[in-house]
Amino acid sequence: MSPPSNYHVQKIFDTYAKSQLTFVQNFAEQANKLAYAECLRESHAVEIVQPLLDNIDPEVRVTAVLGLSRLAGNSRSCAKQILCANNLLKGLLGQITDEDKSYKKSCMKLIRNLSKHLSSCSEMILSGCDGIHAILTCMKDLDVLVREVALQAISSIAGQDPSISVLIISSGILPQIVQSLKEERDNFKLHALTTLSEIAKHNQKLAKKIVDMNTLPQAVIFLSNNYITEVKLQASALALIKNIAKHSLTLTETVIESNIFPEVLLLMAHPDESIRYNSAEVVYEVVKHSVEISKMIVTTGGIVSLLNVILNSKEYPSTPAILALGYISSMSPLLATAVIKSKVLKHLTAVLKSDTDNDCLKAGTAWTLEMIGQHGAKHSKSVFACNAVSAMIDVYIDTSPTLDAHHKCKSAIQIILSKCEDFAALEHLLTPSTPIKIMPHILFKISKMLPKSFKARRIFIKRGHLKMIQNLKPDINSHLYHVIKAVNCCFPETILQMIAGDIPESVLKKLDKYVPKSQCLLYDPDIKVSNIFTNPV
């Protein structure tokens, strides 16, 4: 039998090479489909593809990396499998210097997608798998798309953990990221802003590192009208400024000195809602640091701008704008009065009455109302006047005790009631639907007003409030028991005994000259007149 010719041997190897390429192409195509991700994992696709990463054919290698990148992007379990595969990432990233731009782009996409699913793997990618070296190599590449995907990879990693951001900064890559803010391509600027923002958000030290790189002046440029159509760029620039300012008064002052105002306030009237939302977040982060900053925002028309965000919020919640008003109001009675005069209260009440199930939004609104009403009787009266307290009671009743809105409404109601000196506003809250936990706070304030006004005592009887509270039957050791007793002290015992029926006018006239006692009867139909409680309130 004659030996096979070179042609036949070569044909065998060509067929094998083509089958490998066909296989990885099919794998990359299926990996791009979310529905097939779990099936590929169960078929041990990662283990089968791994040997092809060292294939002699560059097209096979690139396509294999692309398939793994897509698989990692579509499935958390597959991403974990890729990360745990023996030396897979280390081998990929270790040879990146000698590979072409397609290979580099696929590797950077793989890093990005792995980090998206597995925050714990970011440090391992950067240090254990030499990911920093690979990213630096790609950031220096001549191909603009390679550098862009490298920036995306860093952006997805930077926000995971402060230690990862420290690792990125210590690698010396930060100047290149900042330099990307001056690139012509908007995508470069966008990914650079996002990366810097993700680093700055962690803590004051990292935020200062970003500031020290002179990034603020460049970020402020994106707030101008020249970039009004570049929505993503403006939103990312605002996010960076917010994440720097939030950490301390010093950083906030640095941000303000970079001349972000009045541009930020003007952007709260931007046609795009995401810009309005991000601008409100910046204001929210800066006003909370000092009364001087809050005054500056108010005097430059900040309240009107924040109100515009509240009124025009649809897809984005108006929480940052509402909280900003709360911080401004908390700084001083004068600033709280300025907020009240801007006719904000009725719109805050409307938020509480809305059908939204956003717990954070309603909790923030209740907190802001508390900050406004906490200063004194005039502020409290203004909150009552717009029916905000009634709205908070409704939210308190309707929301679960496990939700923040439930607790924030209760706290706000208590604080605002403690400052209220308006009898009409208080007695308006005395209804059968008023929560039993709120009732003691209402009655306590009323018990301080009744002794000073016979008209108030008459109203309290005629509108059935005195009768209603006798039917509550609280526990003898409860706060409610004692405040009911304090209220009863404001009325003659004859009236308390007749409260179940109609009280003649001749009896009511005695209220005009009645002097409230320190000892009084807690009404119970079964208790005789001689049974008077002697414990002082």
XYZ file of C-alpha atoms in Angstrom:
537
model
C 0.000 0.000 0.000
C 1.474 3.356 -1.040
C 2.043 6.087 1.616
C -0.476 9.033 1.641
C 0.534 12.139 -0.283
C 1.226 15.538 1.328
C -2.044 16.781 -0.164
C -4.110 14.265 1.762
C -2.290 15.031 5.027
C -2.735 18.756 4.590
C -6.417 18.241 3.787
C -6.904 16.418 7.087
C -5.367 19.312 9.035
C -7.265 21.938 7.040
C -10.516 20.138 7.792
C -9.607 20.070 11.488
C -8.723 23.774 11.500
C -11.949 24.702 9.720
C -13.993 22.644 12.145
C -12.383 24.448 15.083
C -13.158 27.829 13.564
C -16.717 26.761 12.755
C -17.150 25.498 16.303
C -16.001 28.737 17.998
C -18.042 30.839 15.564
C -21.163 28.863 16.429
C -20.274 29.056 20.114
C -19.843 32.867 19.948
C -23.152 33.182 18.108
C -25.081 31.093 20.652
C -23.322 32.748 23.612
C -24.759 36.052 22.449
C -28.285 34.746 23.146
C -29.483 34.961 26.719
C -31.788 31.949 26.303
C -28.854 29.632 25.523
C -26.562 30.688 28.385
C -27.662 28.042 30.886
C -27.605 25.315 28.238
C -24.001 26.215 27.316
C -23.000 26.117 30.968
C -24.499 22.650 31.423
C -22.698 21.525 28.269
C -19.340 22.506 29.859
C -18.730 25.015 27.078
C -16.087 26.909 29.065
C -13.940 23.794 29.590
C -14.272 22.824 25.928
C -13.431 26.306 24.625
C -10.483 26.942 26.974
C -7.880 24.915 24.955
C -8.790 26.946 21.863
C -7.553 30.112 23.535
C -4.025 28.929 22.732
C -4.878 27.887 19.183
C -2.365 28.651 16.473
C -5.025 30.387 14.395
C -5.524 33.992 15.652
C -9.091 34.040 14.347
C -9.968 31.020 16.472
C -8.410 32.644 19.559
C -10.229 35.954 19.076
C -13.575 34.282 18.397
C -13.178 32.065 21.462
C -12.507 35.098 23.691
C -15.472 36.922 22.130
C -17.728 33.944 22.879
C -16.575 33.806 26.506
C -17.129 37.551 26.837
C -20.696 37.258 25.570
C -21.367 34.273 27.799
C -20.100 36.165 30.866
C -22.323 39.101 29.967
C -25.454 36.956 29.795
C -25.033 34.674 32.788
C -23.742 35.152 36.323
C -23.163 31.423 36.757
C -21.176 31.295 33.503
C -19.151 34.321 34.590
C -18.292 32.500 37.807
C -17.344 29.408 35.835
C -14.994 31.420 33.607
C -13.391 33.072 36.603
C -12.825 29.749 38.363
C -11.456 27.965 35.276
C -7.818 27.044 35.929
C -5.484 29.797 34.642
C -7.981 30.822 31.953
C -7.930 34.555 32.687
C -4.273 34.637 33.590
C -3.352 33.004 30.302
C -5.597 35.339 28.320
C -4.371 38.569 29.857
C -0.740 37.449 30.051
C -0.357 37.264 26.278
C -2.398 40.367 25.428
C 0.663 42.440 24.499
C 1.404 40.225 21.507
C -2.170 40.021 20.232
C -4.067 42.142 17.733
C -6.709 44.786 18.418
C -9.646 42.369 18.059
C -8.199 40.110 20.749
C -7.574 43.093 23.059
C -11.106 44.418 22.621
C -12.590 41.004 23.370
C -10.425 40.654 26.491
C -11.497 44.067 27.790
C -15.151 43.196 27.156
C -14.620 39.970 29.089
C -13.221 41.898 32.076
C -16.127 44.328 31.888
C -18.744 41.590 31.802
C -17.136 39.534 34.567
C -17.061 42.577 36.845
C -20.676 43.388 36.049
C -21.824 40.136 37.625
C -19.149 39.415 40.196
C -18.023 42.361 42.278
C -15.763 40.124 44.351
C -13.774 39.118 41.285
C -12.600 42.617 40.346
C -9.605 42.645 42.695
C -8.663 39.152 41.556
C -8.796 40.249 37.909
C -6.646 43.297 38.570
C -3.998 41.735 40.784
C -4.099 37.950 40.592
C -4.681 37.769 36.832
C -2.524 40.777 35.969
C -5.543 42.704 34.743
C -3.962 46.088 35.484
C -1.079 45.342 33.114
C -3.541 44.244 30.437
C -5.690 47.376 30.846
C -2.632 49.650 30.788
C -1.483 47.944 27.603
C -4.862 48.536 25.977
C -5.033 52.148 27.194
C -1.780 52.834 25.341
C -2.905 51.105 22.154
C -3.030 53.174 18.977
C -6.478 51.883 18.084
C -9.144 54.202 19.466
C -11.717 51.429 19.964
C -9.284 49.356 22.044
C -8.689 52.320 24.357
C -12.429 52.936 24.605
C -13.253 49.365 25.656
C -10.375 49.480 28.152
C -11.985 52.545 29.723
C -15.285 50.689 29.913
C -13.551 47.824 31.717
C -12.041 50.167 34.306
C -15.392 51.918 34.748
C -17.163 48.637 35.548
C -14.469 47.665 38.040
C -13.856 51.000 39.804
C -17.201 51.209 41.558
C -17.059 47.771 43.162
C -14.958 48.471 46.245
C -12.678 51.206 47.667
C -9.719 48.804 47.698
C -10.134 48.261 43.956
C -10.158 52.016 43.339
C -6.981 52.311 45.417
C -5.422 49.586 43.270
C -6.371 51.459 40.093
C -4.887 54.731 41.357
C -1.688 53.077 42.596
C -1.177 51.522 39.157
C -0.578 55.010 37.738
C -3.425 54.781 35.251
C -5.340 57.780 36.638
C -3.557 60.453 34.511
C -4.527 58.567 31.351
C -8.147 58.427 32.468
C -8.170 62.181 33.163
C -6.511 62.824 29.827
C -9.372 60.965 28.157
C -11.650 63.863 29.163
C -9.949 65.872 26.421
C -10.373 63.277 23.675
C -12.476 64.199 20.667
C -14.754 61.182 20.899
C -17.683 61.675 23.291
C -17.572 58.006 24.291
C -14.084 58.528 25.686
C -15.219 61.479 27.746
C -18.280 59.603 28.941
C -16.388 56.505 30.127
C -13.679 58.651 31.723
C -16.275 60.682 33.659
C -18.032 57.494 34.755
C -14.761 55.927 35.939
C -13.728 59.024 37.899
C -17.199 59.231 39.431
C -17.106 55.571 40.471
C -13.737 56.100 42.178
C -14.776 59.348 43.877
C -17.988 57.946 45.354
C -16.256 55.648 47.858
C -14.712 58.026 50.390
C -13.218 61.450 50.980
C -9.633 60.345 50.403
C -10.336 58.917 46.952
C -12.496 61.909 46.024
C -9.623 64.226 46.933
C -7.290 62.206 44.697
C -9.667 62.922 41.810
C -9.828 66.633 42.704
C -6.020 66.822 42.915
C -5.858 65.668 39.284
C -7.591 68.957 38.320
C -10.663 67.177 37.018
C -13.282 69.624 38.302
C -12.604 72.441 35.787
C -12.902 69.932 32.960
C -16.117 68.466 34.394
C -17.659 71.940 34.733
C -17.082 72.539 31.012
C -19.643 69.831 30.273
C -22.314 71.782 32.181
C -22.316 74.639 29.681
C -24.892 75.152 26.942
C -22.378 73.905 24.398
C -23.112 70.393 25.644
C -26.872 70.747 26.102
C -27.552 68.021 23.526
C -24.982 65.664 25.057
C -27.301 64.352 27.745
C -25.153 61.418 28.883
C -22.055 63.596 29.151
C -23.829 66.212 31.249
C -25.415 63.577 33.478
C -22.029 61.892 34.056
C -20.341 65.221 34.796
C -23.052 66.026 37.364
C -22.655 62.568 38.925
C -18.889 63.145 39.289
C -19.439 66.547 40.927
C -22.043 65.054 43.278
C -19.785 62.162 44.314
C -16.974 64.574 45.129
C -19.098 67.079 47.053
C -20.961 64.602 49.240
C -18.041 63.603 51.460
C -17.175 66.809 53.327
C -17.608 70.559 53.617
C -14.060 71.093 52.340
C -14.711 69.178 49.133
C -18.086 70.906 48.732
C -16.389 74.298 48.968
C -13.838 73.169 46.377
C -16.680 72.129 44.086
C -18.470 75.473 44.529
C -15.239 77.368 43.887
C -14.999 75.619 40.522
C -18.019 77.742 39.484
C -20.699 75.073 39.167
C -23.333 77.692 39.968
C -25.530 79.020 38.467
C -25.129 76.347 35.743
C -26.405 73.554 38.008
C -29.519 75.542 38.904
C -30.167 76.323 35.257
C -29.853 72.638 34.379
C -32.817 71.909 36.657
C -34.892 73.401 33.845
C -33.209 71.200 31.213
C -35.620 69.482 28.802
C -34.167 66.073 29.686
C -35.415 64.640 32.976
C -32.189 62.759 33.776
C -30.287 66.061 33.740
C -32.836 67.690 36.036
C -32.575 64.724 38.406
C -28.760 64.761 38.491
C -28.678 68.523 39.000
C -31.020 68.170 41.990
C -28.697 65.514 43.400
C -25.770 67.950 43.244
C -27.778 70.607 45.109
C -28.904 68.025 47.660
C -25.292 67.031 48.360
C -23.967 70.592 48.722
C -26.715 72.212 50.845
C -26.481 69.653 53.636
C -23.013 70.822 54.672
C -23.620 74.377 55.930
C -26.164 77.145 56.443
C -24.073 79.542 54.323
C -24.272 77.246 51.297
C -28.007 76.790 51.817
C -28.450 80.594 51.937
C -26.481 80.943 48.729
C -28.725 78.420 46.969
C -31.877 80.177 48.204
C -30.717 83.683 47.225
C -29.833 82.508 43.705
C -33.279 81.027 43.069
C -32.567 77.473 44.106
C -35.974 76.817 45.671
C -37.808 77.611 42.436
C -35.406 75.370 40.515
C -35.940 72.491 42.939
C -39.693 72.964 42.747
C -39.463 72.719 38.962
C -37.845 69.286 39.342
C -40.629 68.149 41.711
C -43.391 69.327 39.395
C -41.920 67.776 36.260
C -40.717 64.410 37.576
C -42.171 61.410 35.757
C -39.636 58.677 35.041
C -37.210 59.800 37.762
C -38.314 60.276 41.391
C -38.124 63.815 42.776
C -36.505 62.548 45.994
C -33.196 64.520 45.661
C -35.056 67.815 45.115
C -37.361 67.150 48.076
C -34.469 66.206 50.366
C -32.556 69.303 49.269
C -35.509 71.430 50.429
C -35.456 69.507 53.704
C -31.774 70.232 54.319
C -32.254 73.908 53.437
C -35.198 74.147 55.862
C -33.307 72.392 58.636
C -30.570 75.023 58.673
C -32.578 77.903 60.171
C -36.152 79.151 60.794
C -35.539 81.927 58.248
C -34.644 79.465 55.481
C -37.630 77.296 56.412
C -39.834 80.378 56.059
C -38.338 81.030 52.624
C -39.289 77.492 51.591
C -42.837 77.996 52.912
C -43.240 81.301 51.063
C -42.220 79.610 47.819
C -45.491 77.633 48.015
C -43.690 74.307 48.144
C -45.851 72.770 50.870
C -48.910 72.033 48.748
C -46.736 70.174 46.256
C -45.119 68.105 49.027
C -48.603 67.242 50.262
C -49.525 66.200 46.717
C -46.560 63.793 46.703
C -47.842 62.171 49.910
C -51.328 61.859 48.433
C -50.126 60.447 45.114
C -50.550 56.807 44.138
C -46.818 56.150 43.959
C -45.506 53.115 45.828
C -42.031 54.657 46.096
C -41.347 54.280 49.821
C -38.164 56.367 49.687
C -39.977 59.266 48.013
C -42.732 59.422 50.630
C -40.277 58.942 53.495
C -38.128 61.802 52.166
C -41.196 64.019 51.805
C -42.263 63.362 55.404
C -38.740 64.127 56.623
C -38.681 67.412 54.696
C -42.030 68.435 56.192
C -40.610 67.651 59.623
C -37.585 69.873 58.919
C -39.920 72.708 57.921
C -42.350 72.342 60.821
C -39.831 71.747 63.603
C -38.839 75.384 64.134
C -41.934 76.794 65.838
C -45.660 77.449 65.921
C -45.760 79.498 62.688
C -43.908 76.840 60.728
C -46.063 74.090 62.203
C -49.219 76.027 61.356
C -48.126 76.338 57.734
C -47.658 72.581 57.505
C -51.118 72.027 59.000
C -52.664 74.598 56.660
C -51.854 72.575 53.543
C -53.268 69.357 55.087
C -49.804 67.785 55.097
C -50.269 66.314 58.586
C -53.492 64.574 57.551
C -51.710 63.249 54.459
C -48.878 61.882 56.616
C -51.400 60.166 58.889
C -52.910 58.485 55.829
C -49.460 57.291 54.696
C -48.733 56.079 58.230
C -51.956 54.037 58.205
C -51.543 52.670 54.681
C -47.870 51.663 54.762
C -46.347 48.649 56.420
C -44.509 49.167 59.747
C -41.442 47.683 58.061
C -41.267 50.545 55.557
C -39.306 53.738 56.078
C -42.252 55.947 55.116
C -44.242 54.553 58.053
C -41.590 55.551 60.591
C -40.701 58.886 58.971
C -44.360 59.950 58.922
C -44.801 59.052 62.579
C -41.679 61.015 63.554
C -42.713 64.041 61.475
C -46.243 64.050 62.902
C -44.930 63.948 66.468
C -42.436 66.793 65.942
C -44.911 69.025 64.083
C -47.611 68.388 66.711
C -45.198 69.312 69.488
C -44.754 72.767 67.914
C -48.419 73.374 67.078
C -50.333 76.064 68.984
C -53.415 76.074 66.746
C -56.360 74.429 68.506
C -58.498 74.268 65.346
C -55.772 72.359 63.492
C -55.352 69.889 66.329
C -59.030 69.138 66.944
C -59.478 68.602 63.203
C -57.253 65.518 63.584
C -59.449 63.936 66.247
C -61.301 61.380 64.172
C -62.021 57.680 64.726
C -59.507 56.860 61.983
C -56.615 58.612 63.724
C -54.009 55.965 64.701
C -53.997 55.185 68.392
C -50.214 55.781 68.494
C -50.682 59.331 67.208
C -53.614 60.187 69.491
C -51.556 60.826 72.688
C -49.474 63.483 70.942
C -52.588 65.314 69.718
C -54.355 65.131 73.077
C -51.262 66.200 74.991
C -51.107 69.488 73.071
C -54.864 69.957 73.430
C -54.644 69.371 77.196
C -52.324 72.386 77.375
C -54.731 74.613 75.423
C -58.095 73.730 76.974
C -57.413 75.294 80.404
C -56.739 78.660 78.735
C -59.881 78.857 76.590
C -63.513 78.208 77.529
C -64.397 78.519 73.818
C -62.058 75.652 73.048
C -63.666 73.583 75.805
C -67.149 74.228 74.351
C -65.977 73.232 70.858
C -64.361 70.121 72.285
C -67.689 69.029 73.773
C -70.031 70.103 70.962
C -68.036 68.375 68.240
C -68.017 65.135 70.172
C -64.291 64.974 70.875
C -64.696 64.626 74.628
C -67.177 61.802 74.153
C -64.953 60.089 71.604
C -61.865 59.944 73.795
C -63.853 58.428 76.695
C -64.546 55.419 74.483
C -60.879 54.692 73.800
C -60.392 52.643 77.009
C -56.557 52.718 77.091
C -54.390 50.666 79.405
C -53.994 52.316 82.805
C -50.203 52.459 82.428
C -50.240 53.909 78.912
C -49.359 57.415 77.805
C -52.799 57.743 76.223
C -54.521 57.012 79.558
C -52.739 59.882 81.242
C -53.315 62.422 78.478
C -57.047 61.574 78.442
C -57.018 62.122 82.174
C -55.290 65.489 81.639
C -57.991 66.491 79.137
C -60.747 65.392 81.524
C -59.256 67.653 84.181
C -60.323 70.607 82.038
C -64.038 69.766 82.485
C -66.398 69.557 85.502
C -67.177 66.060 86.725
C -70.907 66.631 86.062
C -70.172 67.081 82.352
C -67.991 63.974 82.280
C -70.859 61.950 83.741
C -73.368 63.380 81.278
C -71.145 62.986 78.235
C -72.989 59.919 76.950
C -76.118 62.030 76.313
C -77.021 65.613 75.464
C -75.614 68.274 77.751
C -77.977 71.186 78.503
C -76.874 74.726 77.738
C -77.223 75.616 81.415
C -74.510 73.101 82.240
C -72.263 74.249 79.374
C -72.416 77.830 80.664
C -70.563 76.678 83.757
C -67.534 76.018 81.541
C -66.999 79.761 81.147
C -65.958 80.144 84.767
C -64.716 76.629 85.441
C -61.158 76.367 86.755
C -59.493 73.102 85.636
C -58.331 70.822 88.433
C -55.158 68.878 88.931
C -57.206 65.795 89.896
C -60.000 64.561 87.676
C -62.140 61.686 86.524
C -61.245 59.349 83.681
C -64.779 58.673 82.498
C -66.204 55.191 82.678
C -69.963 54.520 82.878
C -69.331 51.972 85.622
C -67.364 54.413 87.810
C -69.284 56.421 90.412
C -68.712 60.117 91.024
C -66.832 59.429 94.230
C -64.301 57.286 92.338
C -61.900 60.063 91.327
C -58.344 59.336 90.248
C -55.850 60.920 92.554
C -52.620 60.333 90.599
C -51.385 63.666 89.187
C -50.722 63.787 85.474
